[in-house]
């Protein structure tokens, strides 16, 4: 991989992409002012790009008991545990914007256990970490603990699905060596 490259794999030119993917990338650029590198890295395989973003949107954009900021907290904490620089930086920026609190976002990015978050959010992230590191050990007591903090079984599913999905995303970002865009470092500060 060359220094400064977006990915260690080939990155297609936007104009060479299928129309639906090109439109999705251009919409992201319109919204944020730049094209997040993950879009370009994943566009290397169009069918997987479509599947990835369909599941991403199903998890991250749905209404429910978890706020958009809490969903991003799960992504940032999971990404930290998986040592995914791209996702910690990119989703840390999104968390700063959604939480309207750069301090919390940076604390969660470093060590959520010491962050100034609510007991409910700590329970949520503890569960997400268990899913990320030892899903085989998740049991009824974990779901009951979440319920004691006001979460439902559907919320438990959402927390687990976000943690699991971003575990996969973190692994792909690490394998592809996808670099965070410089713009992410200053967003929401």
mmCIF file of C-alpha atoms in Angstrom:
data_model
loop_
_atom_site.group_PDB
_atom_site.id
_atom_site.type_symbol
_atom_site.label_atom_id
_atom_site.label_comp_id
_atom_site.label_asym_id
_atom_site.label_seq_id
_atom_site.Cartn_x
_atom_site.Cartn_y
_atom_site.Cartn_z
ATOM 1 C CA UNK A 1 0.000 0.000 0.000
ATOM 2 C CA UNK A 2 1.324 3.422 -0.869
ATOM 3 C CA UNK A 3 1.499 6.166 1.737
ATOM 4 C CA UNK A 4 -1.706 8.170 1.795
ATOM 5 C CA UNK A 5 -3.682 5.567 -0.150
ATOM 6 C CA UNK A 6 -7.330 5.155 0.837
ATOM 7 C CA UNK A 7 -7.150 1.346 0.794
ATOM 8 C CA UNK A 8 -4.663 -1.405 0.066
ATOM 9 C CA UNK A 9 -7.142 -2.712 -2.528
ATOM 10 C CA UNK A 10 -8.087 -0.986 -5.792
ATOM 11 C CA UNK A 11 -10.335 2.047 -5.373
ATOM 12 C CA UNK A 12 -12.642 2.629 -8.339
ATOM 13 C CA UNK A 13 -13.202 6.044 -9.825
ATOM 14 C CA UNK A 14 -16.623 7.441 -8.927
ATOM 15 C CA UNK A 15 -17.516 7.955 -12.582
ATOM 16 C CA UNK A 16 -16.859 4.250 -13.299
ATOM 17 C CA UNK A 17 -19.277 2.966 -10.633
ATOM 18 C CA UNK A 18 -22.793 1.626 -11.205
ATOM 19 C CA UNK A 19 -25.327 4.467 -11.123
ATOM 20 C CA UNK A 20 -26.933 3.545 -7.778
ATOM 21 C CA UNK A 21 -23.576 3.420 -6.006
ATOM 22 C CA UNK A 22 -22.379 6.607 -7.680
ATOM 23 C CA UNK A 23 -25.595 8.356 -6.539
ATOM 24 C CA UNK A 24 -25.130 7.113 -2.956
ATOM 25 C CA UNK A 25 -21.540 8.368 -2.886
ATOM 26 C CA UNK A 26 -22.438 11.741 -4.391
ATOM 27 C CA UNK A 27 -25.285 12.123 -1.868
ATOM 28 C CA UNK A 28 -22.797 11.471 0.959
ATOM 29 C CA UNK A 29 -20.476 14.088 -0.511
ATOM 30 C CA UNK A 30 -23.354 16.578 -0.800
ATOM 31 C CA UNK A 31 -24.333 16.022 2.839
ATOM 32 C CA UNK A 32 -20.871 16.072 4.422
ATOM 33 C CA UNK A 33 -18.798 18.062 1.951
ATOM 34 C CA UNK A 34 -16.472 15.134 1.241
ATOM 35 C CA UNK A 35 -16.636 11.452 0.291
ATOM 36 C CA UNK A 36 -15.957 9.220 3.304
ATOM 37 C CA UNK A 37 -13.153 6.858 2.333
ATOM 38 C CA UNK A 38 -15.152 3.802 3.412
ATOM 39 C CA UNK A 39 -17.553 4.440 0.514
ATOM 40 C CA UNK A 40 -14.705 4.370 -1.977
ATOM 41 C CA UNK A 41 -12.982 1.366 -0.401
ATOM 42 C CA UNK A 42 -16.160 -0.725 -0.322
ATOM 43 C CA UNK A 43 -17.156 0.320 -3.856
ATOM 44 C CA UNK A 44 -14.394 -2.057 -5.002
ATOM 45 C CA UNK A 45 -17.092 -4.758 -4.740
ATOM 46 C CA UNK A 46 -20.461 -3.266 -5.746
ATOM 47 C CA UNK A 47 -22.725 -6.094 -4.542
ATOM 48 C CA UNK A 48 -21.070 -6.081 -1.123
ATOM 49 C CA UNK A 49 -21.254 -2.266 -1.020
ATOM 50 C CA UNK A 50 -25.018 -2.462 -1.530
ATOM 51 C CA UNK A 51 -25.478 -5.181 1.099
ATOM 52 C CA UNK A 52 -23.247 -3.384 3.595
ATOM 53 C CA UNK A 53 -25.055 -0.073 3.353
ATOM 54 C CA UNK A 54 -28.511 -1.664 3.301
ATOM 55 C CA UNK A 55 -27.773 -3.377 6.623
ATOM 56 C CA UNK A 56 -26.001 -0.291 7.978
ATOM 57 C CA UNK A 57 -29.059 1.846 7.235
ATOM 58 C CA UNK A 58 -31.446 -0.756 8.675
ATOM 59 C CA UNK A 59 -29.522 -0.673 11.967
ATOM 60 C CA UNK A 60 -28.519 2.952 12.266
ATOM 61 C CA UNK A 61 -31.457 4.864 10.784
ATOM 62 C CA UNK A 62 -34.407 3.031 12.297
ATOM 63 C CA UNK A 63 -36.671 4.534 14.921
ATOM 64 C CA UNK A 64 -36.598 2.964 18.337
ATOM 65 C CA UNK A 65 -35.677 3.196 21.978
ATOM 66 C CA UNK A 66 -31.983 3.808 21.196
ATOM 67 C CA UNK A 67 -31.114 7.356 20.216
ATOM 68 C CA UNK A 68 -28.940 7.974 17.175
ATOM 69 C CA UNK A 69 -26.202 9.131 19.573
ATOM 70 C CA UNK A 70 -26.456 5.879 21.562
ATOM 71 C CA UNK A 71 -26.205 3.866 18.350
ATOM 72 C CA UNK A 72 -23.027 5.781 17.536
ATOM 73 C CA UNK A 73 -21.704 5.150 21.063
ATOM 74 C CA UNK A 74 -22.018 1.419 20.372
ATOM 75 C CA UNK A 75 -20.115 1.816 17.098
ATOM 76 C CA UNK A 76 -17.342 3.878 18.685
ATOM 77 C CA UNK A 77 -16.875 1.599 21.714
ATOM 78 C CA UNK A 78 -16.946 -1.545 19.552
ATOM 79 C CA UNK A 79 -14.504 0.004 17.097
ATOM 80 C CA UNK A 80 -12.152 0.936 19.929
ATOM 81 C CA UNK A 81 -12.226 -2.661 21.200
ATOM 82 C CA UNK A 82 -11.428 -3.877 17.676
ATOM 83 C CA UNK A 83 -8.681 -1.262 17.216
ATOM 84 C CA UNK A 84 -10.299 0.133 14.094
ATOM 85 C CA UNK A 85 -8.817 3.546 13.497
ATOM 86 C CA UNK A 86 -11.164 4.370 10.623
ATOM 87 C CA UNK A 87 -14.361 3.658 12.547
ATOM 88 C CA UNK A 88 -13.257 5.258 15.818
ATOM 89 C CA UNK A 89 -12.324 8.447 13.979
ATOM 90 C CA UNK A 90 -15.291 8.543 11.559
ATOM 91 C CA UNK A 91 -17.986 7.470 14.003
ATOM 92 C CA UNK A 92 -16.380 9.487 16.791
ATOM 93 C CA UNK A 93 -17.043 12.528 14.586
ATOM 94 C CA UNK A 94 -20.641 11.457 14.019
ATOM 95 C CA UNK A 95 -21.056 10.872 17.768
ATOM 96 C CA UNK A 96 -19.724 14.367 18.518
ATOM 97 C CA UNK A 97 -22.398 15.772 16.216
ATOM 98 C CA UNK A 98 -25.268 13.537 17.367
ATOM 99 C CA UNK A 99 -24.499 13.834 21.100
ATOM 100 C CA UNK A 100 -23.689 17.540 20.750
ATOM 101 C CA UNK A 101 -20.874 16.818 23.179
ATOM 102 C CA UNK A 102 -17.279 16.389 21.958
ATOM 103 C CA UNK A 103 -16.117 15.439 25.462
ATOM 104 C CA UNK A 104 -18.426 12.410 25.698
ATOM 105 C CA UNK A 105 -17.537 11.322 22.179
ATOM 106 C CA UNK A 106 -13.816 11.449 22.899
ATOM 107 C CA UNK A 107 -14.256 9.706 26.252
ATOM 108 C CA UNK A 108 -16.219 6.860 24.648
ATOM 109 C CA UNK A 109 -13.604 6.637 21.884
ATOM 110 C CA UNK A 110 -10.847 6.118 24.457
ATOM 111 C CA UNK A 111 -12.525 4.169 27.281
ATOM 112 C CA UNK A 112 -16.296 4.196 27.723
ATOM 113 C CA UNK A 113 -15.916 2.729 31.239
ATOM 114 C CA UNK A 114 -14.502 6.069 32.402
ATOM 115 C CA UNK A 115 -16.768 8.256 30.283
ATOM 116 C CA UNK A 116 -19.338 10.620 31.734
ATOM 117 C CA UNK A 117 -22.269 8.548 30.484
ATOM 118 C CA UNK A 118 -25.415 7.391 32.249
ATOM 119 C CA UNK A 119 -25.645 4.013 34.014
ATOM 120 C CA UNK A 120 -28.108 3.008 31.260
ATOM 121 C CA UNK A 121 -25.556 3.826 28.547
ATOM 122 C CA UNK A 122 -22.810 1.996 30.435
ATOM 123 C CA UNK A 123 -25.010 -1.120 30.643
ATOM 124 C CA UNK A 124 -25.694 -0.787 26.909
ATOM 125 C CA UNK A 125 -21.988 -0.561 26.102
ATOM 126 C CA UNK A 126 -21.072 -3.371 28.515
ATOM 127 C CA UNK A 127 -23.532 -5.584 26.627
ATOM 128 C CA UNK A 128 -22.191 -4.429 23.246
ATOM 129 C CA UNK A 129 -18.649 -5.281 24.380
ATOM 130 C CA UNK A 130 -19.741 -8.728 25.520
ATOM 131 C CA UNK A 131 -21.333 -9.318 22.123
ATOM 132 C CA UNK A 132 -18.160 -8.085 20.439
ATOM 133 C CA UNK A 133 -15.683 -10.126 22.480
ATOM 134 C CA UNK A 134 -17.567 -13.168 23.752
ATOM 135 C CA UNK A 135 -21.007 -13.491 22.181
ATOM 136 C CA UNK A 136 -20.986 -17.184 23.080
ATOM 137 C CA UNK A 137 -21.276 -16.168 26.755
ATOM 138 C CA UNK A 138 -24.347 -13.930 26.371
ATOM 139 C CA UNK A 139 -27.200 -15.295 28.456
ATOM 140 C CA UNK A 140 -30.597 -14.459 29.875
ATOM 141 C CA UNK A 141 -29.000 -12.563 32.753
ATOM 142 C CA UNK A 142 -27.489 -10.109 30.248
ATOM 143 C CA UNK A 143 -30.904 -9.388 28.749
ATOM 144 C CA UNK A 144 -32.427 -9.023 32.233
ATOM 145 C CA UNK A 145 -29.705 -6.536 33.201
ATOM 146 C CA UNK A 146 -30.531 -4.480 30.107
ATOM 147 C CA UNK A 147 -34.237 -4.627 30.997
ATOM 148 C CA UNK A 148 -33.417 -3.303 34.478
ATOM 149 C CA UNK A 149 -32.056 -0.201 32.720
ATOM 150 C CA UNK A 150 -35.205 0.291 30.648
ATOM 151 C CA UNK A 151 -34.191 -1.577 27.517
ATOM 152 C CA UNK A 152 -36.507 -4.032 25.771
ATOM 153 C CA UNK A 153 -35.672 -7.332 24.101
ATOM 154 C CA UNK A 154 -35.840 -5.492 20.762
ATOM 155 C CA UNK A 155 -33.284 -2.999 22.097
ATOM 156 C CA UNK A 156 -31.024 -5.897 23.102
ATOM 157 C CA UNK A 157 -31.283 -7.195 19.534
ATOM 158 C CA UNK A 158 -30.407 -3.747 18.169
ATOM 159 C CA UNK A 159 -27.412 -3.348 20.498
ATOM 160 C CA UNK A 160 -26.156 -6.817 19.569
ATOM 161 C CA UNK A 161 -26.723 -6.292 15.848
ATOM 162 C CA UNK A 162 -24.902 -2.950 15.824
ATOM 163 C CA UNK A 163 -21.971 -4.389 17.766
ATOM 164 C CA UNK A 164 -21.801 -7.471 15.525
ATOM 165 C CA UNK A 165 -22.171 -5.533 12.278
ATOM 166 C CA UNK A 166 -19.456 -3.080 13.224
ATOM 167 C CA UNK A 167 -17.224 -5.938 14.356
ATOM 168 C CA UNK A 168 -17.373 -7.097 10.737
ATOM 169 C CA UNK A 169 -16.962 -3.543 9.467
ATOM 170 C CA UNK A 170 -13.952 -2.993 11.759
ATOM 171 C CA UNK A 171 -12.298 -6.140 10.489
ATOM 172 C CA UNK A 172 -12.797 -5.149 6.855
ATOM 173 C CA UNK A 173 -11.563 -1.596 7.487
ATOM 174 C CA UNK A 174 -8.467 -3.024 9.175
ATOM 175 C CA UNK A 175 -7.807 -5.604 6.432
ATOM 176 C CA UNK A 176 -8.299 -3.039 3.671
ATOM 177 C CA UNK A 177 -6.299 -0.491 5.688
ATOM 178 C CA UNK A 178 -8.952 2.118 5.007
ATOM 179 C CA UNK A 179 -7.707 5.479 6.213
ATOM 180 C CA UNK A 180 -9.968 8.016 7.927
ATOM 181 C CA UNK A 181 -10.557 11.212 5.996
ATOM 182 C CA UNK A 182 -8.757 14.214 7.486
ATOM 183 C CA UNK A 183 -12.115 16.018 7.652
ATOM 184 C CA UNK A 184 -13.404 13.632 10.327
ATOM 185 C CA UNK A 185 -10.865 14.845 12.883
ATOM 186 C CA UNK A 186 -12.386 18.316 13.155
ATOM 187 C CA UNK A 187 -16.109 17.586 12.686
ATOM 188 C CA UNK A 188 -18.269 18.434 15.672
ATOM 189 C CA UNK A 189 -15.549 20.197 17.637
#
